[in-house]
PDB file of C-alpha atoms in Angstrom:
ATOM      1  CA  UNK A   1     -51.147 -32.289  27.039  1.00  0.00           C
ATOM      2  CA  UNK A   2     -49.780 -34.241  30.339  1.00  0.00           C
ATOM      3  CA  UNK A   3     -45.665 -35.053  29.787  1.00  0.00           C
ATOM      4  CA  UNK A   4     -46.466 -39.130  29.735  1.00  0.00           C
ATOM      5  CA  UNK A   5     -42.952 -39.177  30.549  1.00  0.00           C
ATOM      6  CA  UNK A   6     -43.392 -37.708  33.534  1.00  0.00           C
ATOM      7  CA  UNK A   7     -45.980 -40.230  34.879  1.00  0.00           C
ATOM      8  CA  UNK A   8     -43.917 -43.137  34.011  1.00  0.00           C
ATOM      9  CA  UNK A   9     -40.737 -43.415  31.250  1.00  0.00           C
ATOM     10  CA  UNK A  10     -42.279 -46.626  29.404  1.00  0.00           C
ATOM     11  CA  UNK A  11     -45.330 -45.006  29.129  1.00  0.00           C
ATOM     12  CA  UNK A  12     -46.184 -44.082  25.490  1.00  0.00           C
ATOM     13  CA  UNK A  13     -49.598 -42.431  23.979  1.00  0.00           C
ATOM     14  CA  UNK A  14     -50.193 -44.970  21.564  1.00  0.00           C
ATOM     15  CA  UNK A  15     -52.104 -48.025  22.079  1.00  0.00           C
ATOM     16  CA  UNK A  16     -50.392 -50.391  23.028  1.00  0.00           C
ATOM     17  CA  UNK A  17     -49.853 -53.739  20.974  1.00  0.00           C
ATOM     18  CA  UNK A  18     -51.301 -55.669  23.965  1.00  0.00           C
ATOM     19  CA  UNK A  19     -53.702 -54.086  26.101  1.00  0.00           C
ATOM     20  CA  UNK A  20     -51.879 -56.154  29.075  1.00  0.00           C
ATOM     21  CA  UNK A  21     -48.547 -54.018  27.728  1.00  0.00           C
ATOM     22  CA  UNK A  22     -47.518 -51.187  30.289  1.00  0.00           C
ATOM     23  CA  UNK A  23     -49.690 -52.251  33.364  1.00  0.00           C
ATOM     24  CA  UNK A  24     -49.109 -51.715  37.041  1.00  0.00           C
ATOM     25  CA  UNK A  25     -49.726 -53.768  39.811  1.00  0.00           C
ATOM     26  CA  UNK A  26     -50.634 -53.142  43.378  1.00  0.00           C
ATOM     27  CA  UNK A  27     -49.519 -55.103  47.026  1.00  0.00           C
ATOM     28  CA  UNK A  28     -49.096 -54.446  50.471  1.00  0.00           C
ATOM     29  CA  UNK A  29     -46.725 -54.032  52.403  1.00  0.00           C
ATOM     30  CA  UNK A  30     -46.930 -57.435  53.783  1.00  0.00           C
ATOM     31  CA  UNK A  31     -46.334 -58.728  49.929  1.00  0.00           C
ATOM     32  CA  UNK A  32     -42.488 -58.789  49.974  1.00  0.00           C
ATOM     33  CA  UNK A  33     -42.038 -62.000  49.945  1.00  0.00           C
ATOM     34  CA  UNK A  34     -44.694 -62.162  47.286  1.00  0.00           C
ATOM     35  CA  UNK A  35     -43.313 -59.754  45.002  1.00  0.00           C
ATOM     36  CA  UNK A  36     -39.828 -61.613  45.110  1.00  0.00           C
ATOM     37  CA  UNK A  37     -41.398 -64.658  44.434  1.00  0.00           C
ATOM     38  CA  UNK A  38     -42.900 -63.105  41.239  1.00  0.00           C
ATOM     39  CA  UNK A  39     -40.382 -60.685  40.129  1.00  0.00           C
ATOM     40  CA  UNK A  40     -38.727 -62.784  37.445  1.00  0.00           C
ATOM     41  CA  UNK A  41     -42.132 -62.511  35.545  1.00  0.00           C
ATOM     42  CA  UNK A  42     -43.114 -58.657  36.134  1.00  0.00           C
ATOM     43  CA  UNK A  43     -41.747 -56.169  33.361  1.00  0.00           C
ATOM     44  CA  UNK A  44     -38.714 -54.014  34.280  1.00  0.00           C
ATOM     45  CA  UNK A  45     -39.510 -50.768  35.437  1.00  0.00           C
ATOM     46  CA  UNK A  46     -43.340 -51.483  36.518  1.00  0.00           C
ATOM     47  CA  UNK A  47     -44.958 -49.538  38.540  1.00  0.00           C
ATOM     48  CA  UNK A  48     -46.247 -51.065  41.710  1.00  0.00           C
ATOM     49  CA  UNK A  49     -48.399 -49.252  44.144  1.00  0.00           C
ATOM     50  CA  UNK A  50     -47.637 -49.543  48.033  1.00  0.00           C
ATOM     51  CA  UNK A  51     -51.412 -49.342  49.826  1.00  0.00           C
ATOM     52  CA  UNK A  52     -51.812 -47.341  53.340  1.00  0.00           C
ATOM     53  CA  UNK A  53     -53.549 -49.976  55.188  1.00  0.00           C
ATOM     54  CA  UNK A  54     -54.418 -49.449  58.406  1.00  0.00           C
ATOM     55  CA  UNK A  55     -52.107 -51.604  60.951  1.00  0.00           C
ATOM     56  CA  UNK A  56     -49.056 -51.336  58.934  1.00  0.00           C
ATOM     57  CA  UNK A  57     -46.353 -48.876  59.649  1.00  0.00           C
ATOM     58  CA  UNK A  58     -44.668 -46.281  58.240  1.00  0.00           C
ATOM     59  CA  UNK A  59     -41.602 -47.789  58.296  1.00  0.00           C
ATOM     60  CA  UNK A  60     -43.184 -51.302  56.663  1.00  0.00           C
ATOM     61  CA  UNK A  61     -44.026 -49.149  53.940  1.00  0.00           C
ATOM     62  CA  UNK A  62     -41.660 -47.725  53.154  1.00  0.00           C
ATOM     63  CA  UNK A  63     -39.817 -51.168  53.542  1.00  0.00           C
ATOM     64  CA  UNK A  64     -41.889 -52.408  50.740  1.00  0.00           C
ATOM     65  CA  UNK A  65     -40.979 -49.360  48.291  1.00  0.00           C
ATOM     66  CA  UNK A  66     -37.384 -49.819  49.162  1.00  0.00           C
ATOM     67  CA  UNK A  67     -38.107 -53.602  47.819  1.00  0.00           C
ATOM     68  CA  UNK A  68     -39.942 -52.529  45.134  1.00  0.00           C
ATOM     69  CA  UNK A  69     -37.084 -50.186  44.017  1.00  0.00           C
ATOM     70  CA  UNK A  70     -34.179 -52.998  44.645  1.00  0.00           C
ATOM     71  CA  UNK A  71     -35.959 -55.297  42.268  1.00  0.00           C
ATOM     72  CA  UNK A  72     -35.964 -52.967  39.048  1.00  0.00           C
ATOM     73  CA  UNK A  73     -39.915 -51.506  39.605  1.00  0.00           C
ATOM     74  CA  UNK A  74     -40.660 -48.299  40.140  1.00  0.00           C
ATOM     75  CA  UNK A  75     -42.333 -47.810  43.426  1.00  0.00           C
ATOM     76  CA  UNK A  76     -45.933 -46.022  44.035  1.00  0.00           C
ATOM     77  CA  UNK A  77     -47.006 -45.607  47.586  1.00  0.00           C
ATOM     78  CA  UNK A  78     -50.227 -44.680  48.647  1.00  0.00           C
ATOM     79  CA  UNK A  79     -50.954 -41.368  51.110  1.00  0.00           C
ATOM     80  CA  UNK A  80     -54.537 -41.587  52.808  1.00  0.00           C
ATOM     81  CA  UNK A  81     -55.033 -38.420  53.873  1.00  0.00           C
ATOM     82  CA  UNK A  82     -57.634 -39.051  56.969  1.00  0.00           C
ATOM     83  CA  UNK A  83     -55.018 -41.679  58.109  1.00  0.00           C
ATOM     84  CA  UNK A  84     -52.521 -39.508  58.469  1.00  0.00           C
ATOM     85  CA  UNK A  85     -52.132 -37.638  62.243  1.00  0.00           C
ATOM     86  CA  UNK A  86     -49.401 -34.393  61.704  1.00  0.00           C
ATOM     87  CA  UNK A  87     -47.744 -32.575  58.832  1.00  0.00           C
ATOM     88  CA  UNK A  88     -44.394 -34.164  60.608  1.00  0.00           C
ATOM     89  CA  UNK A  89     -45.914 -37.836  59.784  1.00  0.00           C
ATOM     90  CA  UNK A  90     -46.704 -36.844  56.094  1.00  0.00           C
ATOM     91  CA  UNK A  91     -43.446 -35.264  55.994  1.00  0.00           C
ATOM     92  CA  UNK A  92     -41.421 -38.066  57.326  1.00  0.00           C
ATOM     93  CA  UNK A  93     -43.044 -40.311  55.031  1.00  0.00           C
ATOM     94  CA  UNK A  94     -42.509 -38.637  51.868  1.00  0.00           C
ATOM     95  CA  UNK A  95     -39.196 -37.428  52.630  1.00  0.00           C
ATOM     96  CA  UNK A  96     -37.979 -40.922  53.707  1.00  0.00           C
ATOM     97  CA  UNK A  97     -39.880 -42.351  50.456  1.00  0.00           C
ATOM     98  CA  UNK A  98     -38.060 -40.084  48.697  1.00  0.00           C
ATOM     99  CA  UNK A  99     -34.348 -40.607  50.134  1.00  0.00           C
ATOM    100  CA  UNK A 100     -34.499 -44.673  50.628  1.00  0.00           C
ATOM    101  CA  UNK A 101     -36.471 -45.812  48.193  1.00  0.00           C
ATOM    102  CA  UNK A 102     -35.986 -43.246  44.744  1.00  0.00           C
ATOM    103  CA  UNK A 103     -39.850 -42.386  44.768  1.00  0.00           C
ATOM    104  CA  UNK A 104     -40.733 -40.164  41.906  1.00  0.00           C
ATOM    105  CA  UNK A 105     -44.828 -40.895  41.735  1.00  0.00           C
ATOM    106  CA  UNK A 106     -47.214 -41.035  45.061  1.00  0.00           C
ATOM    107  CA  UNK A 107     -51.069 -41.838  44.879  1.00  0.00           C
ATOM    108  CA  UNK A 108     -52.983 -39.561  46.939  1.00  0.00           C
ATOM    109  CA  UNK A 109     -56.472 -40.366  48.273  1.00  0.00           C
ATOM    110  CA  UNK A 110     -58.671 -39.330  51.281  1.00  0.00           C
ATOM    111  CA  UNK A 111     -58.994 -42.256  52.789  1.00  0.00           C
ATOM    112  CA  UNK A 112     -62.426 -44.290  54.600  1.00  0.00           C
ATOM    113  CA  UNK A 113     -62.616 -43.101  58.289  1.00  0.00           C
ATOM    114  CA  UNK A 114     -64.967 -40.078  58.324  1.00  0.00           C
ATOM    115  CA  UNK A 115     -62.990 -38.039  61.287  1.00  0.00           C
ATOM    116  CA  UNK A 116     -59.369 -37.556  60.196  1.00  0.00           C
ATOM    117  CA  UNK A 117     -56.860 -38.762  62.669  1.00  0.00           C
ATOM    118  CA  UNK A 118     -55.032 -35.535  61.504  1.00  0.00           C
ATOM    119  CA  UNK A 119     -55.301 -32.308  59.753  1.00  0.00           C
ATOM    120  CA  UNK A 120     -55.903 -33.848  55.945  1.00  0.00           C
ATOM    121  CA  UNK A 121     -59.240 -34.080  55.281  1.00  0.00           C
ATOM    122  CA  UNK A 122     -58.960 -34.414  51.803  1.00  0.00           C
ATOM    123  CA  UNK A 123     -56.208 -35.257  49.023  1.00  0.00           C
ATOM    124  CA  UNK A 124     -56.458 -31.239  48.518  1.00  0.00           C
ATOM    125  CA  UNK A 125     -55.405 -30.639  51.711  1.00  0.00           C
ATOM    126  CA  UNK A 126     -52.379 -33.398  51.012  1.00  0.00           C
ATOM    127  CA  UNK A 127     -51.408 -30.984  47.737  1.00  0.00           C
ATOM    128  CA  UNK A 128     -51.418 -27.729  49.100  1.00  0.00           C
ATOM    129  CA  UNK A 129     -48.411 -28.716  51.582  1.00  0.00           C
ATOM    130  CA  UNK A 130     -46.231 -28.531  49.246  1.00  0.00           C
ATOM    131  CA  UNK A 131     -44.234 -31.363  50.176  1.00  0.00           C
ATOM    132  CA  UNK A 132     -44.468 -33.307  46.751  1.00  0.00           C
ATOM    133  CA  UNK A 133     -43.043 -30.803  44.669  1.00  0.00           C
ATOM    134  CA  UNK A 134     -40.377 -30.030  46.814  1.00  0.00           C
ATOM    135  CA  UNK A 135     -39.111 -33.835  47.305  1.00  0.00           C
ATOM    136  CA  UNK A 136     -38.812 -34.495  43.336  1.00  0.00           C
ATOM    137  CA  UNK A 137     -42.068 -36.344  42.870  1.00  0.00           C
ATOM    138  CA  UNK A 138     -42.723 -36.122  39.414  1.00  0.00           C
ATOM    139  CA  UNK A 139     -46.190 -37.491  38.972  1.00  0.00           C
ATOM    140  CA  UNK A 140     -49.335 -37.806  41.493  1.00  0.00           C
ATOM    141  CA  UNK A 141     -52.183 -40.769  40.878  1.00  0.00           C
ATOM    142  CA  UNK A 142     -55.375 -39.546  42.072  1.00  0.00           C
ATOM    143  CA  UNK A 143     -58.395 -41.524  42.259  1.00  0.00           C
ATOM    144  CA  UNK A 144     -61.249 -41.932  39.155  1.00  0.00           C
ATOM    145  CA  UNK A 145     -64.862 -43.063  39.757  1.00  0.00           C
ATOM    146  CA  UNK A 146     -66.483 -45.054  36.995  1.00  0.00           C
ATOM    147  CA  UNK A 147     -69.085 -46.198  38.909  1.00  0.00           C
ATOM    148  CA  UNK A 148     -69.726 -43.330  41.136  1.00  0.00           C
ATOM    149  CA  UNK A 149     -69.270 -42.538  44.879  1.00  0.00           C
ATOM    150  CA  UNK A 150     -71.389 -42.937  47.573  1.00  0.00           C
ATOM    151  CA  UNK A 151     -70.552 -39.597  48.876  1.00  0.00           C
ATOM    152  CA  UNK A 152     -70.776 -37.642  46.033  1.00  0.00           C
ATOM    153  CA  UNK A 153     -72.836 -36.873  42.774  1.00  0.00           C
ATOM    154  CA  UNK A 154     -71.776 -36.964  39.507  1.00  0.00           C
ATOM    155  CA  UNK A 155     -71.422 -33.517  39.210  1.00  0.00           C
ATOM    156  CA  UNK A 156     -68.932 -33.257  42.587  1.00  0.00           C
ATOM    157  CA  UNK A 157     -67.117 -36.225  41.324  1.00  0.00           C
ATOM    158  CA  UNK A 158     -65.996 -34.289  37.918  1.00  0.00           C
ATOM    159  CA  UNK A 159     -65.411 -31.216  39.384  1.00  0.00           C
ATOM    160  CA  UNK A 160     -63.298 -32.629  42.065  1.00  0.00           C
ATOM    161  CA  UNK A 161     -61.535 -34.297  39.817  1.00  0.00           C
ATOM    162  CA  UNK A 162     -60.661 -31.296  37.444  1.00  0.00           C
ATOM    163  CA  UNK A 163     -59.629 -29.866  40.386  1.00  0.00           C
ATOM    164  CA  UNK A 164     -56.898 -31.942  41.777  1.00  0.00           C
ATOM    165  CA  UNK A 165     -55.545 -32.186  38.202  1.00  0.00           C
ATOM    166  CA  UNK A 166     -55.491 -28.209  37.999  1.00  0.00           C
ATOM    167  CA  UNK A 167     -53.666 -27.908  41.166  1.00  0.00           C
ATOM    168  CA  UNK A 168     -51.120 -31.036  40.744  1.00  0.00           C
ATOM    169  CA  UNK A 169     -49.946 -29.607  37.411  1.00  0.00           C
ATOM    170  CA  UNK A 170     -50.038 -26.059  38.670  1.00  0.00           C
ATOM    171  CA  UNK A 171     -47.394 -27.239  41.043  1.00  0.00           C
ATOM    172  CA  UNK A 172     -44.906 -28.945  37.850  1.00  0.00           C
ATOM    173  CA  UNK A 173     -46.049 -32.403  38.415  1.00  0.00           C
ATOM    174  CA  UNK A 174     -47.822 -34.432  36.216  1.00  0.00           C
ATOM    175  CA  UNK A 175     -51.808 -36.198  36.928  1.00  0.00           C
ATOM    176  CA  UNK A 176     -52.139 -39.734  36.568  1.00  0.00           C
ATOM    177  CA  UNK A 177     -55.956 -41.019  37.129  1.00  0.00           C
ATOM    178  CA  UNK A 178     -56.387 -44.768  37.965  1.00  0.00           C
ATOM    179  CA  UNK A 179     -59.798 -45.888  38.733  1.00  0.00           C
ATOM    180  CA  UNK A 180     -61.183 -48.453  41.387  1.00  0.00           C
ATOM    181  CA  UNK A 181     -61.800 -51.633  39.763  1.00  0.00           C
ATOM    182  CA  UNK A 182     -64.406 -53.060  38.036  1.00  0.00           C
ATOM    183  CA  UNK A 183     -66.065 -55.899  35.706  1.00  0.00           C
ATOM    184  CA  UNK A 184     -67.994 -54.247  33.020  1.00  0.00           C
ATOM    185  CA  UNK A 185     -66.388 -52.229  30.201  1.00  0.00           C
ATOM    186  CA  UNK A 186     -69.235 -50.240  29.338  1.00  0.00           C
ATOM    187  CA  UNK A 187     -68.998 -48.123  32.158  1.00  0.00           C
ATOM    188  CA  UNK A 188     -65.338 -47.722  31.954  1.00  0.00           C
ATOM    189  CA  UNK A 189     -65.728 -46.607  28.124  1.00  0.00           C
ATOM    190  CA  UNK A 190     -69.087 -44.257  28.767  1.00  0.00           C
ATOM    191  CA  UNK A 191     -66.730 -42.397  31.547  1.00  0.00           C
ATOM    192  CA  UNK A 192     -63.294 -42.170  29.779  1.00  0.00           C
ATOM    193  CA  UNK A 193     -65.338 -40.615  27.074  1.00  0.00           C
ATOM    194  CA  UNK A 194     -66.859 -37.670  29.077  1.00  0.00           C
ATOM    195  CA  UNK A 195     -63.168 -37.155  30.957  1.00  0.00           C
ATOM    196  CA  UNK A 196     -61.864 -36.526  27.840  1.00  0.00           C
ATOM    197  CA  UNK A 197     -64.710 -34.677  26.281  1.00  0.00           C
ATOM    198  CA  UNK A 198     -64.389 -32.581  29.789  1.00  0.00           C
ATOM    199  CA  UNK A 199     -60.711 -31.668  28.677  1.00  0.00           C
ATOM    200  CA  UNK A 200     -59.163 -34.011  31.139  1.00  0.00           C
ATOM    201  CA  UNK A 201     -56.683 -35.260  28.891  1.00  0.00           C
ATOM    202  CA  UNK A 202     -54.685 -37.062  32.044  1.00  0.00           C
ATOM    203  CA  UNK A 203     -53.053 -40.919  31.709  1.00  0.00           C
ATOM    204  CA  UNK A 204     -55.748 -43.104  32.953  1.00  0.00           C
ATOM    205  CA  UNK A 205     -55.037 -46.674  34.166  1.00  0.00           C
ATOM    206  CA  UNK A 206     -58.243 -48.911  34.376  1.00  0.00           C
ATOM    207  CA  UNK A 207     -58.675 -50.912  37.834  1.00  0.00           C
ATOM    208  CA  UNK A 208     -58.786 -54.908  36.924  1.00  0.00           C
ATOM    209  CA  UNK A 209     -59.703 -57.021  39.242  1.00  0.00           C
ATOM    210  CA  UNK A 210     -56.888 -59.876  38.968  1.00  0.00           C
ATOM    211  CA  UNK A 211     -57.684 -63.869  39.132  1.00  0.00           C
ATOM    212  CA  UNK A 212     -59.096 -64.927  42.731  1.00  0.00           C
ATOM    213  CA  UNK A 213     -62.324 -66.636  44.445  1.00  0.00           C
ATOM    214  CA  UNK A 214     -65.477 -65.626  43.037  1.00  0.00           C
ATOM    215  CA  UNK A 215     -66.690 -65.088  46.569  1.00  0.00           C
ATOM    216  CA  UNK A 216     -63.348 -62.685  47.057  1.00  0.00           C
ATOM    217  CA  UNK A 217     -63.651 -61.453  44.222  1.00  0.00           C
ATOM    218  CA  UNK A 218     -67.783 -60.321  45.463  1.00  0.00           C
ATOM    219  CA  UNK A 219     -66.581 -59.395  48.915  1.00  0.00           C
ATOM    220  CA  UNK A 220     -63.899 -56.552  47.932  1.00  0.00           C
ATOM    221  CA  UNK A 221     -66.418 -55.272  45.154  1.00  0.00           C
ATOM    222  CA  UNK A 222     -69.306 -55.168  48.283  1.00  0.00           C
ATOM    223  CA  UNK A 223     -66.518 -53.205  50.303  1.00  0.00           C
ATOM    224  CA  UNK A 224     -65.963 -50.952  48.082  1.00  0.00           C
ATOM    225  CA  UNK A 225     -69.155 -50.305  46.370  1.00  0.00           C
ATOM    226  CA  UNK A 226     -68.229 -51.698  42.877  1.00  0.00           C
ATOM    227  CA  UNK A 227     -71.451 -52.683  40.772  1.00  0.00           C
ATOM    228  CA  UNK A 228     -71.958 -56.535  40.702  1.00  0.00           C
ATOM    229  CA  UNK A 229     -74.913 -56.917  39.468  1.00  0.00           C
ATOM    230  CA  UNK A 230     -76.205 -60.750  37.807  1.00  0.00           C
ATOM    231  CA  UNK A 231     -75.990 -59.114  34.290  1.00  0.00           C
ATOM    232  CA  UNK A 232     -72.406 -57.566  35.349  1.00  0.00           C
ATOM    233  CA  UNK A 233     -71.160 -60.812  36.695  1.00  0.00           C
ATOM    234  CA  UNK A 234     -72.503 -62.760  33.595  1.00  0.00           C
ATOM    235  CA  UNK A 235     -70.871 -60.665  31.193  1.00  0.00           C
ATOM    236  CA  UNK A 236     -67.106 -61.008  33.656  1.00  0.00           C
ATOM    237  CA  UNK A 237     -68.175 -64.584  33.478  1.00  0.00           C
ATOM    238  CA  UNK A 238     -69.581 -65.300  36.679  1.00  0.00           C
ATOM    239  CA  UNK A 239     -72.895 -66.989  37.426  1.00  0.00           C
ATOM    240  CA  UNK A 240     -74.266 -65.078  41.112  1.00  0.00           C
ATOM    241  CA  UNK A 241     -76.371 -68.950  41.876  1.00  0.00           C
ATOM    242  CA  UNK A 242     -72.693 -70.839  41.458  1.00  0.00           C
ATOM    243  CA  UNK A 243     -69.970 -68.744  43.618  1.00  0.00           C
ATOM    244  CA  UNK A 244     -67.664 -71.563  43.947  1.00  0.00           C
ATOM    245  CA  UNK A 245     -64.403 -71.979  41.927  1.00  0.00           C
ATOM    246  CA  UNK A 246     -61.984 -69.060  40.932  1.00  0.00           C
ATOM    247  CA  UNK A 247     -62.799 -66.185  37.886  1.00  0.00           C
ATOM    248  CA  UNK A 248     -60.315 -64.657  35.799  1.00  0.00           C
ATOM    249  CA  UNK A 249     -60.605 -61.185  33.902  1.00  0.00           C
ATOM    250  CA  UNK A 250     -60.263 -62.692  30.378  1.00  0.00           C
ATOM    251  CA  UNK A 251     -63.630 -61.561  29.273  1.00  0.00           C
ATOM    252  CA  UNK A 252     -63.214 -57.348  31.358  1.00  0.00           C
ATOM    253  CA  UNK A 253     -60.157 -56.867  29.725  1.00  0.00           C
ATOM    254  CA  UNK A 254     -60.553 -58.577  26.093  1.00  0.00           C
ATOM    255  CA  UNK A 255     -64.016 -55.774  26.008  1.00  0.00           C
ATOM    256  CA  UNK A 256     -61.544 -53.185  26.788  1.00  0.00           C
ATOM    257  CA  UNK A 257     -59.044 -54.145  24.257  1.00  0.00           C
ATOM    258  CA  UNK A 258     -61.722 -53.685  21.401  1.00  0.00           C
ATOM    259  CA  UNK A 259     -63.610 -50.561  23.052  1.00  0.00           C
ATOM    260  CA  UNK A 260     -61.170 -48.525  23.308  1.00  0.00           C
ATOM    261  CA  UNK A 261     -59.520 -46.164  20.988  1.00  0.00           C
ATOM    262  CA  UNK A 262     -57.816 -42.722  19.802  1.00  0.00           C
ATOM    263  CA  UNK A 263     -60.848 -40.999  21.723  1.00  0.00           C
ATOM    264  CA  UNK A 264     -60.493 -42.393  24.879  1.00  0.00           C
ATOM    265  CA  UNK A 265     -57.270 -41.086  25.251  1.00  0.00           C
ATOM    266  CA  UNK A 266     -53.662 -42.504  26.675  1.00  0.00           C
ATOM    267  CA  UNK A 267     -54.982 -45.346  28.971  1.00  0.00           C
ATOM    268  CA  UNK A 268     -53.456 -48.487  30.800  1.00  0.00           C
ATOM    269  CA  UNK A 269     -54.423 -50.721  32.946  1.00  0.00           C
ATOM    270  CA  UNK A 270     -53.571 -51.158  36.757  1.00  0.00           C
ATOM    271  CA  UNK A 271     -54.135 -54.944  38.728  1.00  0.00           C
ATOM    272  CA  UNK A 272     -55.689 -55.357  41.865  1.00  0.00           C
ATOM    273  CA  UNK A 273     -54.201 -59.045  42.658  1.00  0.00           C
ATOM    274  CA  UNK A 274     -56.965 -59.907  44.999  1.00  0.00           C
ATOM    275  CA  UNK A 275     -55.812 -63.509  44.518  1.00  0.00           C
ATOM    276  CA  UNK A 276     -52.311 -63.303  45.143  1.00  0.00           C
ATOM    277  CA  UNK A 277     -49.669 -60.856  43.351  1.00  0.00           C
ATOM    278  CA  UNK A 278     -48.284 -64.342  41.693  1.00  0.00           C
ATOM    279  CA  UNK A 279     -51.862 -65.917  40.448  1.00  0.00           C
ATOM    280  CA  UNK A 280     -52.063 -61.852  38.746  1.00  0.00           C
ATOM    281  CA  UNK A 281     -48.848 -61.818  37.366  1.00  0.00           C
ATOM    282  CA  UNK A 282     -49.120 -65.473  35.817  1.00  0.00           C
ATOM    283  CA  UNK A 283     -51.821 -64.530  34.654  1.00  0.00           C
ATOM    284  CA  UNK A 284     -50.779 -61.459  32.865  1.00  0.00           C
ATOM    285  CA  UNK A 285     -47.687 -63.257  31.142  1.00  0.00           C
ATOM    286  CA  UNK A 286     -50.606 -66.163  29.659  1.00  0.00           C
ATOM    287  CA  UNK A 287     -53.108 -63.299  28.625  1.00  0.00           C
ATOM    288  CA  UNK A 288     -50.098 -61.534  26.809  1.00  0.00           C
ATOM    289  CA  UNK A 289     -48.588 -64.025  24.962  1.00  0.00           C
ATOM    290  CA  UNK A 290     -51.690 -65.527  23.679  1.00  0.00           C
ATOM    291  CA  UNK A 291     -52.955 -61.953  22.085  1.00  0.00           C
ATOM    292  CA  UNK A 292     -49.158 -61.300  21.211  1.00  0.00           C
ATOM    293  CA  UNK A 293     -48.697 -60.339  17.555  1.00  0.00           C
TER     294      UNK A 293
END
């Protein structure tokens, strides 16, 4: 069984009270300000990953985790491996994450461009440096697929996956598996229950789509190949012949609260705030303290 402490010291294997208890949030590393503004209503200690966009520098970055850390969260920046042009780079970056900011937990994933800018093709490839281990990072987040890849079949996706969590605990650290976002339980629920009859018994956070635009909210699920569907979108909430107005994940995440149980396995949930980290967070503290027991 995977030390939960490792992955992230509030992190317990029972459900939670609230399934809003526990989550994690993700920004930029253009959010400072942002994440400031909304501090005084995020939970101590939360995690909050730092994306690799392309366009923002290394030293932005790790900017953003040194914010993260000054606050009282515990900072999770993102390595895309194809994005990344020398073993120095990598180096530098997790090395100076390490040092400045206290980074204990990285999320490794390959990354979009097809030719690597470097020599990681792969989040493998990121692994089998060695540099994680050696820098204290306790835990690694690697990427789960609920509603498939367009690269790969199902049966590439598992083994892939079994994989990377074979080699990141080979080398003491502990798997964490959060998955793109989406707005359907069911598929969330049908695939945490064959990763865990698989043997995967990893910390899963589920990717939730925070409040925003419903035509935002259709153009990042487009990008990155997220089912959206007219049934999908009518059981979120959203009607595909009305797109204007705004769309909240009341609906995703109250499905998830009563689908999921001892079987599925530790699981959390982690907030894309495509409408703003402080429309997320707001509402986050609403959704909790209405459900609150």
């Amino acid at each position: 069984m995977t030390a939960s402490s490792a992955i992230h010291p509030a992190w317990a294997l029972a459900a939670p009270a609230v399934m809003t208890d526990g989550y994690s949030l993700e920004m930029t590393a253009k959010d400072i300000d942002a994440l400031r503004a909304a501090a005084p209503h995020i939970a101590p200690e939360t995690p909050i990953a730092i994306t690799f966009l392309p366009g923002e520098s290394m030293d932005a970055r790790i900017a953003a985790a040194v914010t993260v850390r000054s606050l009282g969260f515990e900072p999770m920046p993102h390595l895309s491996a194809r994005r990344i042009g020398s073993l120095d780079e990598l180096a530098a970056m997790v090395e100076r994450s390490t040092a400045e900011a206290g980074v204990q937990r990285v999320f490794l994933v390959a990354g979009d461009p097809p030719i690597p800018a470097g020599p990681f093709a792969d989040t493998m490839s990121l692994l089998r440096t060695g540099l994680f281990e050696r820098n204290g990072i306790k835990a690694v987040g690697i990427a789960g697929h609920p509603d498939g890849h367009p690269e790969m079949d199902s049966d590439a996706l598992w083994a892939v996956l079994a994989e990377k969590r074979v080699e990141i605990e080979s080398r003491g650290m502990a798997p964490l598996i959060v998955t793109q976002f989406g707005f359907d339980a069911a598929p969330f629920l049908t695939w945490l229950r064959e990763l865990r009859s698989r043997g995967i018994d990893a910390p899963v956070r589920i990717g939730v789509p925070g409040p925003a635009g419903i035509k935002t909210l259709l153009r990042y699920a487009a990008h990155c190949g997220v089912g959206a569907s007219a049934s999908v979108m009518t059981k979120y909430g959203v009607s595909l012949t009305r797109l204007l107005g705004t769309a909240g994940p009341d609906k995703l995440v109250d499905a998830l609260a009563r689908g999921i149980g001892p079987e599925h396995g530790a699981v959390r949930l982690h907030f894309y705030p495509f409408g703003g980290l402080s429309r997320t967070v707001e509402w986050i503290g609403d959704y909790s303290a209405r459900h609150a027991r």
